[in-house]
Short mmCIF file of C-alpha atoms in Angstrom, two decimals:
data_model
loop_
_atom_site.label_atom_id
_atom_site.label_comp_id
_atom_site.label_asym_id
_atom_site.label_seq_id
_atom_site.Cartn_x
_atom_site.Cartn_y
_atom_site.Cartn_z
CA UNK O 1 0.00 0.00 0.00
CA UNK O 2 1.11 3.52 -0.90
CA UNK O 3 2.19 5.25 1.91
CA UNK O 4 2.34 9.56 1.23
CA UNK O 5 4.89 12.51 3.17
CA UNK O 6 3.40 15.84 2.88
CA UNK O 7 6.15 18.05 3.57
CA UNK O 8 5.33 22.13 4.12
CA UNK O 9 7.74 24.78 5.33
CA UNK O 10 4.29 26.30 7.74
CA UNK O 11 1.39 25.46 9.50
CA UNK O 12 -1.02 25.70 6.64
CA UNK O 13 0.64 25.38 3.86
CA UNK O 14 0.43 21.98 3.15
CA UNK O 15 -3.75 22.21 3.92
CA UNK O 16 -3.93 24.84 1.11
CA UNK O 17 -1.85 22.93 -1.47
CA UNK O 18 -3.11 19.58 -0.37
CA UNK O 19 -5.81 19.39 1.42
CA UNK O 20 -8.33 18.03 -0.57
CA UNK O 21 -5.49 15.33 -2.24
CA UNK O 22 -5.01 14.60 1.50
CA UNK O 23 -8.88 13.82 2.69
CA UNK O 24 -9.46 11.96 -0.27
CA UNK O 25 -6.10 9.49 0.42
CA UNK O 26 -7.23 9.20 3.67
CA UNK O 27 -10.95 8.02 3.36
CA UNK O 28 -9.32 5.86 1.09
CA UNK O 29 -6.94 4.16 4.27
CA UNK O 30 -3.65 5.45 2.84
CA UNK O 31 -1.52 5.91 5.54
CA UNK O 32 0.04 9.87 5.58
CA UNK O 33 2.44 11.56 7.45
CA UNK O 34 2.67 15.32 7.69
CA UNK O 35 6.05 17.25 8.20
CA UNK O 36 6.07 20.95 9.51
CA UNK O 37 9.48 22.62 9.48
CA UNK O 38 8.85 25.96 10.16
CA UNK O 39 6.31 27.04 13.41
CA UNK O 40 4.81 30.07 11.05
CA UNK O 41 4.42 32.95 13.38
CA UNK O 42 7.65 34.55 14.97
CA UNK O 43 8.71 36.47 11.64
CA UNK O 44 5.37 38.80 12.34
CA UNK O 45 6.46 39.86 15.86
CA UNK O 46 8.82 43.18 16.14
CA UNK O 47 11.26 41.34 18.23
CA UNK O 48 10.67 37.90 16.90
CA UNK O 49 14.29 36.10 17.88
CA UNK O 50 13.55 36.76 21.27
CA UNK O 51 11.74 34.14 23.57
CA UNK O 52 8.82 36.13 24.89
CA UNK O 53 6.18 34.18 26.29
CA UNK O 54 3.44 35.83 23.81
CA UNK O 55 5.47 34.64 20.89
CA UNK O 56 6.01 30.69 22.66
CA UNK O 57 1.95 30.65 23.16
CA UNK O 58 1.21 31.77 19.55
CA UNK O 59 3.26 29.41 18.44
CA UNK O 60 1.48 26.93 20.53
CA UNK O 61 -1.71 28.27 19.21
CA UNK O 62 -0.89 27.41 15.70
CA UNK O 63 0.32 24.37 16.13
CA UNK O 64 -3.03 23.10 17.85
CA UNK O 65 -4.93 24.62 14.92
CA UNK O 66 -2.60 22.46 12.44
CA UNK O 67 -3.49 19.68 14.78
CA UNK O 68 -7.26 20.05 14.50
CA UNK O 69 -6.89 21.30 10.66
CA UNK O 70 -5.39 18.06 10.01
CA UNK O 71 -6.96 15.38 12.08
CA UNK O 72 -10.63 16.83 10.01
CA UNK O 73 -8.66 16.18 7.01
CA UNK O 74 -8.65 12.26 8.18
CA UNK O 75 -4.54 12.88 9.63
CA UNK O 76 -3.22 11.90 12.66
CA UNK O 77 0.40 11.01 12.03
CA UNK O 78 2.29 15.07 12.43
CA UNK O 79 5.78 16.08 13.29
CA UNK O 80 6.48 20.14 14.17
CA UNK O 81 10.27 21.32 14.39
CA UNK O 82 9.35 24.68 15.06
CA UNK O 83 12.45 26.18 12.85
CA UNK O 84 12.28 29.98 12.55
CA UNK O 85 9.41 31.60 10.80
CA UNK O 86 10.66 33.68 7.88
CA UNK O 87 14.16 32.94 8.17
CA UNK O 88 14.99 29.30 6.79
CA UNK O 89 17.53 30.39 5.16
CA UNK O 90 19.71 31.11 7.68
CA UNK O 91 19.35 27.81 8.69
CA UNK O 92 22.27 25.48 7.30
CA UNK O 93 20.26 23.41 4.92
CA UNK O 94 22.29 20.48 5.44
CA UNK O 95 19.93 20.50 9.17
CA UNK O 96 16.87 20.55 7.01
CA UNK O 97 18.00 18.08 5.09
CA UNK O 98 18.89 15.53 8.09
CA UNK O 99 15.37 16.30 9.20
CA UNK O 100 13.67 15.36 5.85
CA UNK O 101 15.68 12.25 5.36
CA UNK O 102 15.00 10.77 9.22
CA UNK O 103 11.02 11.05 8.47
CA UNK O 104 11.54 9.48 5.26
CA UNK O 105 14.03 6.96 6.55
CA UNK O 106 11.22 6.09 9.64
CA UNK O 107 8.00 6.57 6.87
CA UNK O 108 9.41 5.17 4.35
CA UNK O 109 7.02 7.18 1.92
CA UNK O 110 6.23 5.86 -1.46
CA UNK O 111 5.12 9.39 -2.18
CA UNK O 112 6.09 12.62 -1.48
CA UNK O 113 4.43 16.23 -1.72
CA UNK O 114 6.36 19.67 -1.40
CA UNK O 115 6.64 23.03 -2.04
CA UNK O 116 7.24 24.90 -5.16
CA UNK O 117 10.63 25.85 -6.42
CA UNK O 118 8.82 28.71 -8.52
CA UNK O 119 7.15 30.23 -4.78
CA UNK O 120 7.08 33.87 -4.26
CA UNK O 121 8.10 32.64 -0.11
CA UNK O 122 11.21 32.10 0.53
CA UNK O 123 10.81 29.44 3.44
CA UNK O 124 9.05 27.83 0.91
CA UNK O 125 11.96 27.23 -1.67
CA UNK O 126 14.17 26.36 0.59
CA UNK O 127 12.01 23.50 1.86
CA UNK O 128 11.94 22.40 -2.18
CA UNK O 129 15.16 22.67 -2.44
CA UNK O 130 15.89 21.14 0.87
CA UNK O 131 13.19 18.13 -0.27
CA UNK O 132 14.89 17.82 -3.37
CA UNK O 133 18.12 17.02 -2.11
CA UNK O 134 16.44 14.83 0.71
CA UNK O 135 14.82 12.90 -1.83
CA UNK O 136 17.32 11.47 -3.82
CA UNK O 137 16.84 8.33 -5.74
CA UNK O 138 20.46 6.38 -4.60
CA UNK O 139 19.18 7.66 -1.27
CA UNK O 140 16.04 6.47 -1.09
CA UNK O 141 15.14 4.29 -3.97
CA UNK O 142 11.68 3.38 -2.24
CA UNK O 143 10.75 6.72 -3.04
CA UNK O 144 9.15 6.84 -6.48
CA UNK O 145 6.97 9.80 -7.07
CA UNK O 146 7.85 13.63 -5.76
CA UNK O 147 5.63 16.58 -6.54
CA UNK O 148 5.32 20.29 -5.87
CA UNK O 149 2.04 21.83 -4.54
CA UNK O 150 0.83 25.65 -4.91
CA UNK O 151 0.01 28.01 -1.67
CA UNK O 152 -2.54 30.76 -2.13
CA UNK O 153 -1.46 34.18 -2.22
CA UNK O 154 1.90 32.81 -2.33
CA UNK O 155 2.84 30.38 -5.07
CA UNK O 156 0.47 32.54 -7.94
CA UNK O 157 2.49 35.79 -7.09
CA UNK O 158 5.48 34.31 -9.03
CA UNK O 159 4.57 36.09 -12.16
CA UNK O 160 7.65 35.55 -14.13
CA UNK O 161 8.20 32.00 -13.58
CA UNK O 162 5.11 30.33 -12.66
CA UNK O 163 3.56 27.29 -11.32
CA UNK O 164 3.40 24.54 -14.12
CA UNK O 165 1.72 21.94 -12.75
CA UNK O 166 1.30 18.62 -14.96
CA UNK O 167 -0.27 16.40 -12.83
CA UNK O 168 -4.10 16.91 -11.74
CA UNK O 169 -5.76 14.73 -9.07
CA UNK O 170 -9.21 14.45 -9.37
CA UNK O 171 -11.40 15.26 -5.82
CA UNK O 172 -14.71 15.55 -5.01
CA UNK O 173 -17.26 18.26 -3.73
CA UNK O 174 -17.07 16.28 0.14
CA UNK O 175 -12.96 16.72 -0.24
CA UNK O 176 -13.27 20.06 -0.92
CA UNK O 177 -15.65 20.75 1.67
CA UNK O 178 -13.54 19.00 4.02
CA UNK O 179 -10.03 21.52 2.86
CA UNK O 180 -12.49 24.66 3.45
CA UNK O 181 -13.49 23.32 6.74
CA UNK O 182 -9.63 22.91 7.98
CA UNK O 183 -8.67 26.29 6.50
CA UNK O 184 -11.22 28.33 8.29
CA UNK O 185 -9.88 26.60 11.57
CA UNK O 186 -6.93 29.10 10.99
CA UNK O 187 -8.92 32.03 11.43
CA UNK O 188 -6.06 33.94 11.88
CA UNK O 189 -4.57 33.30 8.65
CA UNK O 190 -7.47 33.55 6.15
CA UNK O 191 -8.34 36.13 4.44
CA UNK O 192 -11.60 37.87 2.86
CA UNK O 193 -12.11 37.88 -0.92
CA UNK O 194 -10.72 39.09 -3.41
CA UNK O 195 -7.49 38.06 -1.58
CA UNK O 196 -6.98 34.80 -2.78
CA UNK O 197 -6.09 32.95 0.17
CA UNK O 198 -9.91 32.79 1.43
CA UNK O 199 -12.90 30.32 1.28
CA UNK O 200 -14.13 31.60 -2.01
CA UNK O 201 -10.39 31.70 -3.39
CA UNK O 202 -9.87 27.77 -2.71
CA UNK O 203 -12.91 26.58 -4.26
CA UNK O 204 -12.30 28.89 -7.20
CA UNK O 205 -9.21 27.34 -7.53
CA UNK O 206 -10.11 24.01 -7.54
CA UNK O 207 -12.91 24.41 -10.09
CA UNK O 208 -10.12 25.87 -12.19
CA UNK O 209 -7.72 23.12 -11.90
CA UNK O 210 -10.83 21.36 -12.70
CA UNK O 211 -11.32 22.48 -15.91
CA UNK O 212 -8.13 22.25 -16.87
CA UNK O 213 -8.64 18.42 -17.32
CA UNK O 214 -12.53 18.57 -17.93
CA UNK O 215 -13.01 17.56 -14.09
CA UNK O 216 -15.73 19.25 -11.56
CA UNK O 217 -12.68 19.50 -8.79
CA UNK O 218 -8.73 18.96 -8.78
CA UNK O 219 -5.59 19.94 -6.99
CA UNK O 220 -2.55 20.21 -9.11
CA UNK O 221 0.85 19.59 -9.02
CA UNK O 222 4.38 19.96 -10.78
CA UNK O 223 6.34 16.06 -11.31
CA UNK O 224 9.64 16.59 -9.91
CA UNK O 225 10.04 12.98 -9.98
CA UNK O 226 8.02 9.43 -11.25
CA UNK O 227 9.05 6.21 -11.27
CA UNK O 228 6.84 3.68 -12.98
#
């Protein structure tokens, strides 16, 4: 049985590329793991490298919404490192790396999802890059398929090289529902429409991604990697 690594740089991110991909795997009985590198919410504090207890509970905060977000989703199985918010990139990546490969080494993932290479965030490319290197095949050869997922309000803002995706998986109206009902458990992160990172801007999406393969729904992805 396929077993699947969603890997996201925030809490959230992986819910708004994946989400619906993620509840319909799991009604399914695919067993999914969920890796959070960053914690998502020091980088919009003034003095965010300090250790104020305000910025310790937020963090808190977010992570129990991930926790909740997730487990409606039909996901259990979640690891938080809490690396800084906003600043991955001061992080030797060689630590990011070691982090990715011990999850896959446990998981063993048949699967993997990750960010965008092409993302406007910068967190977010270094996770890619970071997953890339991770994923390997002499490393890992039980790892056959790797793709990239889009963020709202994030990936889209790469105007000049954008999101290509290739590969379009098919989800219903119930997996949908299910993503919009995680999302708006972040109430602190959503936004109001127009801004596409709202209720109205994920089902929008997915109707598009849709169409683009004469579908009702679908979540799309780049191929970084496919073994057959």
């Amino acid at each position: 049985m396929s077993r699947v690594l969603f890997i996201g740089a925030h809490p959230d991110d992986i819910e708004l590329g994946c989400g619906a991909t993620i509840n319909k795997l799991a009604t399914k009985g695919i067993k999914i793991k969920v890796l959070t590198l960053a914690e998502g919410t020091s980088a919009r504090y003034e003095n965010y490298e300090t250790n104020k207890p305000e910025i310790k509970k937020a963090i808190q905060a977010r992570r129990e919404k991930s926790i909740s977000s997730l487990k409606n989703l039909g996901v259990s199985d979640s690891l938080f490192f809490d690396l800084p918010c906003g600043r991955l990139n001061i992080v030797p990546l060689l630590k990011i790396n070691k982090i990715i490969e011990s999850v896959i080494c446990e998981f063993k993932p048949t699967e993997i999802y990750t960010h965008s290479a092409v993302d406007t965030n910068k967190d977010h490319r270094v996770v890619f890059e970071s997953t890339r290197i991770a994923t390997r095949p002499s490393a890992f050869p039980f790892v056959r398929n790797v793709f990239c997922y889009e963020v709202l309000s994030s990936t889209e803002n790469a105007f000049t090289n954008s999101f290509n995706p290739s590969v379009f998986i098919e989800v219903s109206i119930d997996n949908i529902k299910k993503k919009k009902e995680s999302l708006q458990i972040y109430d602190t992160e959503m936004r109001q429409f127009p801004n596409s990172r709202s209720i109205e801007g994920i089902e929008i999406l997915a109707r598009y991604r849709g169409m683009q393969v004469n579908k009702a729904y679908a979540e799309a992805y780049e191929l970084l990697r496919c073994v057959q």
